[in-house]
C-alpha atoms as an extended CHARMM CRD file, in Angstrom:
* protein
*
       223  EXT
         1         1  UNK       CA            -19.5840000000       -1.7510000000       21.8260000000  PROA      1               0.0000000000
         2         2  UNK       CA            -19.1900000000        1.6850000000       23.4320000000  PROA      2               0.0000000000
         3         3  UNK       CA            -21.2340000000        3.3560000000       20.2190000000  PROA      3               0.0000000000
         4         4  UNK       CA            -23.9760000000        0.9090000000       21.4150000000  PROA      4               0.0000000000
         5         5  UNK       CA            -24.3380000000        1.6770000000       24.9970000000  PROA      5               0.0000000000
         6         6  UNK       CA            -24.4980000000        4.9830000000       23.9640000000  PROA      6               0.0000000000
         7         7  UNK       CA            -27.2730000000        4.4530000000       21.8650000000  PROA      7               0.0000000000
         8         8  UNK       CA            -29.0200000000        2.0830000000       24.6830000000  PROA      8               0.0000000000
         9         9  UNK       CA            -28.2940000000        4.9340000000       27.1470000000  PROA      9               0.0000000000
        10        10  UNK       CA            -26.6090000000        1.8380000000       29.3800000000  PROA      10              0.0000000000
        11        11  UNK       CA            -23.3950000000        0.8770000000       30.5570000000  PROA      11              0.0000000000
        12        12  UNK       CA            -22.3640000000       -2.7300000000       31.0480000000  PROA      12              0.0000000000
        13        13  UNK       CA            -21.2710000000       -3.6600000000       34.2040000000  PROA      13              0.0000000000
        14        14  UNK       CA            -20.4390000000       -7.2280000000       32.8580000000  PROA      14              0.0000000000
        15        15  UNK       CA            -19.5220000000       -7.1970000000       28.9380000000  PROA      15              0.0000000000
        16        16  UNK       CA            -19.5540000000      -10.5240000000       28.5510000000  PROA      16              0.0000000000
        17        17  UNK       CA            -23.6970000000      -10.3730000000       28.8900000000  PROA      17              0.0000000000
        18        18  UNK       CA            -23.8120000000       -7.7800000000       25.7120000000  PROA      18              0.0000000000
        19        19  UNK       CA            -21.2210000000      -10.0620000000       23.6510000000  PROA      19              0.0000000000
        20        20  UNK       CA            -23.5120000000      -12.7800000000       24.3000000000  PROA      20              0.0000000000
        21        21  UNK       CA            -27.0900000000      -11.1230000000       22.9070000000  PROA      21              0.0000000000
        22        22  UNK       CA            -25.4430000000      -10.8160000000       20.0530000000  PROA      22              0.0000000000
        23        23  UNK       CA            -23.6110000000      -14.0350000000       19.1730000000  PROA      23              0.0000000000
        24        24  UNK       CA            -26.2980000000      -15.6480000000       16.8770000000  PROA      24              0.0000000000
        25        25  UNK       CA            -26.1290000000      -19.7290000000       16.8040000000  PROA      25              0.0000000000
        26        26  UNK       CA            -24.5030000000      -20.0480000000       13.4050000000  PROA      26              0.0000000000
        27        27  UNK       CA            -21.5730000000      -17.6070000000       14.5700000000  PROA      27              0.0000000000
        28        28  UNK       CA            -21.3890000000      -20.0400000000       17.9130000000  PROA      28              0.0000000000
        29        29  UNK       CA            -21.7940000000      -23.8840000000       15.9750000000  PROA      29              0.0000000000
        30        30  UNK       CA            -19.0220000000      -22.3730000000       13.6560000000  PROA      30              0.0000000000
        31        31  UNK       CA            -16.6890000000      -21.3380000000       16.6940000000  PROA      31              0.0000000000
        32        32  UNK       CA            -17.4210000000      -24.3020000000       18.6680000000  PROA      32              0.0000000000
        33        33  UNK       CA            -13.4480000000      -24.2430000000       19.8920000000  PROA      33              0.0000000000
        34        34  UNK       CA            -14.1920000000      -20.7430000000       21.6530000000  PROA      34              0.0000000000
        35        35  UNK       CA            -17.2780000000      -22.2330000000       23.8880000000  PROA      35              0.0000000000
        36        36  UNK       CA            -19.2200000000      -19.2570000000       22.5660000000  PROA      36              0.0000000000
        37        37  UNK       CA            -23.1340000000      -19.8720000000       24.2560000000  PROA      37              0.0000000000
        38        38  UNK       CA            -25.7170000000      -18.9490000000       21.5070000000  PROA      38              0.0000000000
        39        39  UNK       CA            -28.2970000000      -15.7060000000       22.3880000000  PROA      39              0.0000000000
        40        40  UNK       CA            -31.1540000000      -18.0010000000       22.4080000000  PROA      40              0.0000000000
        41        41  UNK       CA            -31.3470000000      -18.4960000000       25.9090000000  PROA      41              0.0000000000
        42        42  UNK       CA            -31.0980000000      -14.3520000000       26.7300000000  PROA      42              0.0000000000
        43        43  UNK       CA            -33.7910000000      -14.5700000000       23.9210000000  PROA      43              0.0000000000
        44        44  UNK       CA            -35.7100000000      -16.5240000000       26.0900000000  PROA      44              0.0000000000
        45        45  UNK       CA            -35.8870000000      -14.5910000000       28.8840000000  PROA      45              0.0000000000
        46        46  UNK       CA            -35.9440000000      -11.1700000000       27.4540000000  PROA      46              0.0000000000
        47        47  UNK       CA            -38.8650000000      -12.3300000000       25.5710000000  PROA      47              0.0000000000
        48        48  UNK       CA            -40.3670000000      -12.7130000000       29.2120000000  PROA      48              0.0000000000
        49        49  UNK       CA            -39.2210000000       -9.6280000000       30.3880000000  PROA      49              0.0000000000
        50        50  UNK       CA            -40.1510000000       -7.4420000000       27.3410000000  PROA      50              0.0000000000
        51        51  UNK       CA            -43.9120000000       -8.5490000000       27.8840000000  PROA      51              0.0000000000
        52        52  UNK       CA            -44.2870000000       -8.7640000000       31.5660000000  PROA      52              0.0000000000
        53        53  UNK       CA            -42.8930000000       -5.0230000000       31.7000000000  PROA      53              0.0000000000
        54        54  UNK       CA            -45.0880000000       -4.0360000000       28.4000000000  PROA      54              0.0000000000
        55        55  UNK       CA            -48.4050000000       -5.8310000000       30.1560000000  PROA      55              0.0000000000
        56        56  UNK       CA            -47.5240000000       -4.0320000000       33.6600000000  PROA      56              0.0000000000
        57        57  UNK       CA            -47.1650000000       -0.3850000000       31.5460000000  PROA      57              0.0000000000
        58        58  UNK       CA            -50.7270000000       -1.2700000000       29.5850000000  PROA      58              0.0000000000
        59        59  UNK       CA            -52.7470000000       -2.1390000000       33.0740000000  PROA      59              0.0000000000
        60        60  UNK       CA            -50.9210000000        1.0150000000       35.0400000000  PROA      60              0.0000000000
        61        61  UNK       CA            -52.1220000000        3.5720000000       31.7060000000  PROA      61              0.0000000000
        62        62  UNK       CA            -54.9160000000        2.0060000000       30.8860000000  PROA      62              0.0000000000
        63        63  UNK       CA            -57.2030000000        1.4140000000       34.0690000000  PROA      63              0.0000000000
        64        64  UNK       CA            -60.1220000000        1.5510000000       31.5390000000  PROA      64              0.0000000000
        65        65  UNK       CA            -59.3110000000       -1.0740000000       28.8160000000  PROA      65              0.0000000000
        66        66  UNK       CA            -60.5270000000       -4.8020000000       29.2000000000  PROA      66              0.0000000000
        67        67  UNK       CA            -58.3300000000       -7.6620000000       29.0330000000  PROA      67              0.0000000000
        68        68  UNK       CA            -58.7270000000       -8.0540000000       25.6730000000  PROA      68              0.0000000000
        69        69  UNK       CA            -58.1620000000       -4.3100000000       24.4130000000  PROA      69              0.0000000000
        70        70  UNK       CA            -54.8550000000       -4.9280000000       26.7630000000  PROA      70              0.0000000000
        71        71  UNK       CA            -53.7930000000       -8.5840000000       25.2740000000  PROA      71              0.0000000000
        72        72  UNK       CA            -54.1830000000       -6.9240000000       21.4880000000  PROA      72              0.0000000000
        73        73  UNK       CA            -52.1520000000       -3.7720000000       22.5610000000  PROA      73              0.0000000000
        74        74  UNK       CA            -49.2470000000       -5.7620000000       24.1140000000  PROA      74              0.0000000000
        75        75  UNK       CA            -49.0680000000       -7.9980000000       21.0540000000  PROA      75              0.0000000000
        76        76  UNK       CA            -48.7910000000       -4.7100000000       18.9130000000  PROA      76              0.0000000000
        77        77  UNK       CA            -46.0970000000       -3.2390000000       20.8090000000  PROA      77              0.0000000000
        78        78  UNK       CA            -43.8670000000       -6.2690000000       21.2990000000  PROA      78              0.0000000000
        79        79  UNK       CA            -44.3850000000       -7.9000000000       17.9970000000  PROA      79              0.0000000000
        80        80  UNK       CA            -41.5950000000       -8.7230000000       15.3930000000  PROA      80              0.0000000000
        81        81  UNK       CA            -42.2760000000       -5.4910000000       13.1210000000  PROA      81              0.0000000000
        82        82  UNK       CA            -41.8740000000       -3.2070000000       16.8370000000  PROA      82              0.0000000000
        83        83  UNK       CA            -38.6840000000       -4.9680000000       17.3820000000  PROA      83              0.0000000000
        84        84  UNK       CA            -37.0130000000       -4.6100000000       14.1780000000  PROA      84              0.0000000000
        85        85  UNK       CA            -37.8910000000       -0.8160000000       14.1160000000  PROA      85              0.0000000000
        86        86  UNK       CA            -36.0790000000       -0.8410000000       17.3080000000  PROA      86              0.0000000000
        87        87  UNK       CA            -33.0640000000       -2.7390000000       16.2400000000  PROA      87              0.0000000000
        88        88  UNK       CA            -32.8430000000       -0.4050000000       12.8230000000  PROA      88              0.0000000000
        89        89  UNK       CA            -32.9290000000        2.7860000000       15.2610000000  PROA      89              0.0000000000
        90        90  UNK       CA            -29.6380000000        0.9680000000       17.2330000000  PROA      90              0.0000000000
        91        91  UNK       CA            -28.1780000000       -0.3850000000       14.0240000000  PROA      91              0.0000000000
        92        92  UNK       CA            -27.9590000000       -3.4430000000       16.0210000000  PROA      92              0.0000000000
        93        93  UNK       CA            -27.1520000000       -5.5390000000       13.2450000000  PROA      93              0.0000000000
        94        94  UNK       CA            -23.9870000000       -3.7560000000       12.1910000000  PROA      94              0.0000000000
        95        95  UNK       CA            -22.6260000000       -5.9280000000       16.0530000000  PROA      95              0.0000000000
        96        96  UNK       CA            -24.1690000000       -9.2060000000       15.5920000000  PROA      96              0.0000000000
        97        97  UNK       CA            -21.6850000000      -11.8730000000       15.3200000000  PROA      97              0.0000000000
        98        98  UNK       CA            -22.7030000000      -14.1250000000       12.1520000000  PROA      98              0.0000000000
        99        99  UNK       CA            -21.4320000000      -17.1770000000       10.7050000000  PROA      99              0.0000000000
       100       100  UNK       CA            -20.5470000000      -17.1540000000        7.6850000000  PROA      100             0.0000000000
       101       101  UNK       CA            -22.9480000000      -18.5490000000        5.4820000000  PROA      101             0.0000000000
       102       102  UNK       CA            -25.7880000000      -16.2280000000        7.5350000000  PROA      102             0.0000000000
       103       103  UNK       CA            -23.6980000000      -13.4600000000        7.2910000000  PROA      103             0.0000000000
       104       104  UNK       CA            -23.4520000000      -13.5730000000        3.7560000000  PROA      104             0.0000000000
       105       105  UNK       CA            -27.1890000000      -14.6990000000        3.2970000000  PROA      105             0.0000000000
       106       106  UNK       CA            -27.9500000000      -11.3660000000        4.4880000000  PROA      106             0.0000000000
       107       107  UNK       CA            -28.4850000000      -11.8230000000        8.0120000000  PROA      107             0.0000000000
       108       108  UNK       CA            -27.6530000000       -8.7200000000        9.6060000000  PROA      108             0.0000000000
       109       109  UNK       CA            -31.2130000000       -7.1140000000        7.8560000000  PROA      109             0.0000000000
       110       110  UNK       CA            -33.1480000000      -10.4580000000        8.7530000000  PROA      110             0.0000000000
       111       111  UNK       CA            -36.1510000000       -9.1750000000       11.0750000000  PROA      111             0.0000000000
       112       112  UNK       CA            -36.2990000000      -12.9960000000       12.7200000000  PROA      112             0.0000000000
       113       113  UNK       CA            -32.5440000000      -12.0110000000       13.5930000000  PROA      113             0.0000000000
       114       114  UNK       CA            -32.2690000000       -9.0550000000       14.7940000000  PROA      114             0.0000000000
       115       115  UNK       CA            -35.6750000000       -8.5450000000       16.4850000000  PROA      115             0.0000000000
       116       116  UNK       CA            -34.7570000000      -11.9140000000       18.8200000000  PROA      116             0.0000000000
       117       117  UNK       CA            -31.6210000000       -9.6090000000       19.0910000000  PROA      117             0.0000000000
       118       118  UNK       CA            -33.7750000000       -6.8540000000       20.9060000000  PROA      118             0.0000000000
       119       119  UNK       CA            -34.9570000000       -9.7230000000       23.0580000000  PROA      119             0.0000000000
       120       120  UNK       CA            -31.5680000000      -10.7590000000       24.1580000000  PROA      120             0.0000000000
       121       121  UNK       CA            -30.1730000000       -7.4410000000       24.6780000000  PROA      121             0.0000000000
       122       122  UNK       CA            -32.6960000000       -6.6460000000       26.7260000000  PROA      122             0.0000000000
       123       123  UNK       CA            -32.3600000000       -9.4110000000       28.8470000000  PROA      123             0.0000000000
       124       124  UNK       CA            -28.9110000000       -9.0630000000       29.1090000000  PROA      124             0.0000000000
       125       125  UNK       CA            -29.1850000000       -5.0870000000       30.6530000000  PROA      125             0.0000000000
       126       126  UNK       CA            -31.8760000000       -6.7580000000       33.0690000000  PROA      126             0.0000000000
       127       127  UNK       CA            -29.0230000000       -9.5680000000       34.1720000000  PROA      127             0.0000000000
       128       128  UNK       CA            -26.7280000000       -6.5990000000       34.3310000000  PROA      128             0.0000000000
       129       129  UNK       CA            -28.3880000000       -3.9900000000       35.8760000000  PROA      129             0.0000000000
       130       130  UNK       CA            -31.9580000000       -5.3700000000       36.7600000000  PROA      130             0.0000000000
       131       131  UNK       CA            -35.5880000000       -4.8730000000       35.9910000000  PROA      131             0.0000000000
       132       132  UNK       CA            -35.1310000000       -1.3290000000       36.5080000000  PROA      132             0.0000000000
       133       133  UNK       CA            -32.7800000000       -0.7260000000       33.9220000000  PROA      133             0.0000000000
       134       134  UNK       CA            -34.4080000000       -3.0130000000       31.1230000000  PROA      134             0.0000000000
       135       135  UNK       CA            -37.6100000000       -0.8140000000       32.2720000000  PROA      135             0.0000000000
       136       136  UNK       CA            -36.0900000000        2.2950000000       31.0300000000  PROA      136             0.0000000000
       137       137  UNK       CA            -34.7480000000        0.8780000000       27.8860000000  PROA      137             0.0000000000
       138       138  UNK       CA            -38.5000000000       -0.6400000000       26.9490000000  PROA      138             0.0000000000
       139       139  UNK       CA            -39.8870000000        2.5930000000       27.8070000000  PROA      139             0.0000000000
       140       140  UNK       CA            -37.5140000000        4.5140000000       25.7180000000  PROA      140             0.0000000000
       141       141  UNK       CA            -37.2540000000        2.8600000000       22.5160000000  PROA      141             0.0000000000
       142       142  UNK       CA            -41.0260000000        1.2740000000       22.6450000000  PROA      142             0.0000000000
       143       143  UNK       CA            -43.4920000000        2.2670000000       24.8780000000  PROA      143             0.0000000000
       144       144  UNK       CA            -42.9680000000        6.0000000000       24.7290000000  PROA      144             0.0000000000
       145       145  UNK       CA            -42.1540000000        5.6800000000       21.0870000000  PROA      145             0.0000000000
       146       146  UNK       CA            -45.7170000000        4.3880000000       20.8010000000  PROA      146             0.0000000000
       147       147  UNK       CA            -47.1390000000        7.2970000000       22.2670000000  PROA      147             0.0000000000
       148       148  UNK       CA            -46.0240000000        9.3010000000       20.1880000000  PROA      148             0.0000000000
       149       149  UNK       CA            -47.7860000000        7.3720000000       16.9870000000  PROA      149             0.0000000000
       150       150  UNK       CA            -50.6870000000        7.7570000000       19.0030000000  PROA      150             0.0000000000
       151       151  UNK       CA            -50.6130000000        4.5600000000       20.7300000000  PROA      151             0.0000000000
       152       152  UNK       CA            -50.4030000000        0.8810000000       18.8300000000  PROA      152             0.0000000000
       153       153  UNK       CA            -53.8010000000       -0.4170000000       18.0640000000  PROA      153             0.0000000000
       154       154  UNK       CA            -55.1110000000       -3.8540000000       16.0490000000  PROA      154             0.0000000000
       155       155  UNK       CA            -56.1480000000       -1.9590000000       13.2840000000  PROA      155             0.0000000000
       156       156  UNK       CA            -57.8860000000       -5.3030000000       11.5290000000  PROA      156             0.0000000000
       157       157  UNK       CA            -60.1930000000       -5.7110000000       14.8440000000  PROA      157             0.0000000000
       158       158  UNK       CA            -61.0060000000       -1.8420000000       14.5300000000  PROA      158             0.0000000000
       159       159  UNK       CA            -62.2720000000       -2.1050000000       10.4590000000  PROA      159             0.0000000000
       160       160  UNK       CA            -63.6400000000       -5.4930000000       11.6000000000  PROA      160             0.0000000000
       161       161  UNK       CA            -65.4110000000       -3.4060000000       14.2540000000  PROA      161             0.0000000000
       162       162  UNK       CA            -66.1850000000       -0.4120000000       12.2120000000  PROA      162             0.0000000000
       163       163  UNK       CA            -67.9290000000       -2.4100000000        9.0910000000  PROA      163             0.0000000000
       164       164  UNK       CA            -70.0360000000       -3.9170000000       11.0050000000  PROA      164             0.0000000000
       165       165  UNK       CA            -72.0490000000       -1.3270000000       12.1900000000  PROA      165             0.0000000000
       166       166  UNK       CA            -73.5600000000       -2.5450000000        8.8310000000  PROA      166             0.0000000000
       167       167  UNK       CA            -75.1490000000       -6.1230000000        8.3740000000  PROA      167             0.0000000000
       168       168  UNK       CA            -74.0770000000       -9.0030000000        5.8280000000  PROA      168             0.0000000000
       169       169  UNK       CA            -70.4540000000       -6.6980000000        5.1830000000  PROA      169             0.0000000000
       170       170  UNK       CA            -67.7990000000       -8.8400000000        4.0490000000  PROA      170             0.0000000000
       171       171  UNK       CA            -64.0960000000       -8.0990000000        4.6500000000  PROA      171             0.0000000000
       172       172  UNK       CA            -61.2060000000       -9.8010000000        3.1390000000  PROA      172             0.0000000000
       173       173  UNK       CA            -57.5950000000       -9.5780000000        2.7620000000  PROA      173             0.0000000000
       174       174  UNK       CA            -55.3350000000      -10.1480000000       -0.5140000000  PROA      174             0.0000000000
       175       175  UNK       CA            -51.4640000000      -10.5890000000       -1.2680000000  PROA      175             0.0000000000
       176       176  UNK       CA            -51.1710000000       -8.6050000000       -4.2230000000  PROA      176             0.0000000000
       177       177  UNK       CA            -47.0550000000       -8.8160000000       -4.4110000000  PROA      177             0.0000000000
       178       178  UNK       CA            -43.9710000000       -9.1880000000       -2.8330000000  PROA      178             0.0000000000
       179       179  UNK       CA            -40.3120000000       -7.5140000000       -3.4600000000  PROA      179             0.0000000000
       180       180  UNK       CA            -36.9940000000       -7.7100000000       -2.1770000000  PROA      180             0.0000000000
       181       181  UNK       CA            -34.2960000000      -10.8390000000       -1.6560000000  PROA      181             0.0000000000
       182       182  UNK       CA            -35.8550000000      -13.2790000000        1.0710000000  PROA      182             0.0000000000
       183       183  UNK       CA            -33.9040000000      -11.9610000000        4.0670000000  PROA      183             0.0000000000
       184       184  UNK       CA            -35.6560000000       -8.5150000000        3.4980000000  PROA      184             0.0000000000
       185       185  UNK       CA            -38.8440000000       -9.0150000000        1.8210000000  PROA      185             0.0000000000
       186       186  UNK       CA            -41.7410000000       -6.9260000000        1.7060000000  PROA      186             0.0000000000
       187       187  UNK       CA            -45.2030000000       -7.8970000000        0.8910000000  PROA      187             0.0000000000
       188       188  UNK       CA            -48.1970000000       -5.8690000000       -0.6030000000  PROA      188             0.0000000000
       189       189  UNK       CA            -51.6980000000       -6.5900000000        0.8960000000  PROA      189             0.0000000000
       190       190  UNK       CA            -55.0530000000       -5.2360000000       -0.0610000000  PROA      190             0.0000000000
       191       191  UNK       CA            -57.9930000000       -5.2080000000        2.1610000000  PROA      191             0.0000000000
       192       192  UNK       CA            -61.2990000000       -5.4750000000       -0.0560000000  PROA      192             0.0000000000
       193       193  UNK       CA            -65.0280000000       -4.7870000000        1.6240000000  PROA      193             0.0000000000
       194       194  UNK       CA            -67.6860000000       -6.4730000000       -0.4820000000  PROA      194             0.0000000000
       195       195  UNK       CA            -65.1520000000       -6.8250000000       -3.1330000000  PROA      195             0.0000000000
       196       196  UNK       CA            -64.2680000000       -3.7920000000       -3.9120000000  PROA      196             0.0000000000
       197       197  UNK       CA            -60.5070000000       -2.3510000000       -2.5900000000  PROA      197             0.0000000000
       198       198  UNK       CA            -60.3490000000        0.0780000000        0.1920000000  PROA      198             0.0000000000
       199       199  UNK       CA            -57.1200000000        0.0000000000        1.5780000000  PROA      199             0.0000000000
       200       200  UNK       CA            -53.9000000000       -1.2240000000        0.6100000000  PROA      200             0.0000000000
       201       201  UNK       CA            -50.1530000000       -1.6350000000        2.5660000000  PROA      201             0.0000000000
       202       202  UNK       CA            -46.8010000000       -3.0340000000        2.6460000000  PROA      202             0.0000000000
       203       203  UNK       CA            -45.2100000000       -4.6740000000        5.0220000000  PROA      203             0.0000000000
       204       204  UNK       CA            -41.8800000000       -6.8670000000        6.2270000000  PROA      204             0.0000000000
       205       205  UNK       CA            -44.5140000000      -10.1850000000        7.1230000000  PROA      205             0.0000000000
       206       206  UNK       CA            -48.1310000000      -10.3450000000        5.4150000000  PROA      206             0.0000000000
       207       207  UNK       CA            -49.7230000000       -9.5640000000        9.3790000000  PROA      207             0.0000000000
       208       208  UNK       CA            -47.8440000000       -6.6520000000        9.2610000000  PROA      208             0.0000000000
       209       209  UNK       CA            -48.7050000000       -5.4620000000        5.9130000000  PROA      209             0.0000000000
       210       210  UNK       CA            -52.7230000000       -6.6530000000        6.4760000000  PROA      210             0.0000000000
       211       211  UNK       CA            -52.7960000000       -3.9250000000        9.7470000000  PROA      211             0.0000000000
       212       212  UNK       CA            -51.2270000000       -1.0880000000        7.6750000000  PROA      212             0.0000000000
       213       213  UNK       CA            -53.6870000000       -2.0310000000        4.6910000000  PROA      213             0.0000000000
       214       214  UNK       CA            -56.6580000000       -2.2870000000        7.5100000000  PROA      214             0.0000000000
       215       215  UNK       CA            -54.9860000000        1.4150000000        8.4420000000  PROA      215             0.0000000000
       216       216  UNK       CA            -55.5190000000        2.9660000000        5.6840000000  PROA      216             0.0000000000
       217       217  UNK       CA            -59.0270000000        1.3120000000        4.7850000000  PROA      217             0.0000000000
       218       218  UNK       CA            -60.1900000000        2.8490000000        7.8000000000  PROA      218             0.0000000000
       219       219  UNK       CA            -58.8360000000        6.3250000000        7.3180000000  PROA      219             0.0000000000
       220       220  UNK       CA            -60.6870000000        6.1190000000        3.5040000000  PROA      220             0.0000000000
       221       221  UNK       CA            -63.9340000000        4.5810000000        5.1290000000  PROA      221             0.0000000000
       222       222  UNK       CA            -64.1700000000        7.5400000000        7.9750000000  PROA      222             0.0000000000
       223       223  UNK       CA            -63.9510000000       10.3820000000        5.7210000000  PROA      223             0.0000000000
């Protein structure tokens, strides 16, 4: 637990709030004796907290960008593919508590799992040490990590936007593939504009892998 407050740059105050973010409900229904509470509930509210703090970040940076530009910006930044980059860069699910059967399904590198992991940990620092301290954890492993990629954008709105400077252009998405066991798969998308392919991506969901495919159409399409 130490090695992960380290890695959070936070200190519990009540350790019992970090053991709970990461007892999944299969580890919990299988220890029913022990009284173990599931992380669904810190899900719950870190859920809350991630976006309200996210949303409050957006309007404060962003004094120019309509409610819209805003809504698809927050969606980027706390969606499932964000949060599983973040739990990877904690190797949050080497410390989930599993039962058995999940654990062995492979559900330490499930992105529903550990990204609703993120959620609960975060709630639990903001339990512990207040919106303050979740602030600076969001900031650190999302919002300024964000920045740095040049800031999260909807990239299928933006080729949606950019073909149709042109009338009658037709845009449409493909699952090509997929590879990997279930808990970890990764699907292969190609975006295709009047039929003919201009971008292509992977991705751990197909709405992950249809914005890096929409990425790289429009990095072909505005050279």
């Amino acid at each position: 637990m130490e090695k992960l407050e380290e890695k959070l740059g936070y200190t519990f105050r009540d350790r019992s709030l970090l053991e709970n973010a990461l007892t999944h409900s299969s580890y919990a229904n299988e220890n029913k004796s022990l009284g173990l509470q599931s992380n669904e509930r810190l899900e719950f509210l870190g859920d809350s907290v991630l976006g309200m703090v996210t949303a409050d970040y957006l309007f404060r940076t962003h004094p120019d960008l309509p409610e819209g530009d805003l809504t698809r910006t927050r969606a980027a930044l706390v969606c499932e593919g964000s949060l599983v980059e973040v739990a990877h860069q904690l190797e949050l699910g080497s410390y989930l508590k599993l039962g058995k059967g999940e654990d062995a399904g492979g559900g330490r590198e499930r992105p529903s799992i550990v990204a609703d992991a993120v959620e609960a940990v975060l709630a639990a620092v903001y339990l512990d040490g207040g919106i303050g301290s979740a602030r600076k954890i969001i900031q650190k492993f999302i919002l300024d990590r964000e920045e740095e990629k040049g800031g999260s954008r909807d990239y299928k709105t933006a080729l949606q936007e950019l073909v149709q400077r042109e009338s009658g252009q037709v845009l449409t998405y493909r699952l090509i593939g997929s590879n990997g066991p279930d808990h970890a798969k990764v699907f292969q998308v190609e975006v295709d504009l009047n039929g003919a392919p201009v971008g292509g991506g992977e991705g751990h969901s197909k709405k992950e892998a249809e914005q890096n495919a929409a990425k790289a159409a429009i990095e072909k399409l505005s050279h």
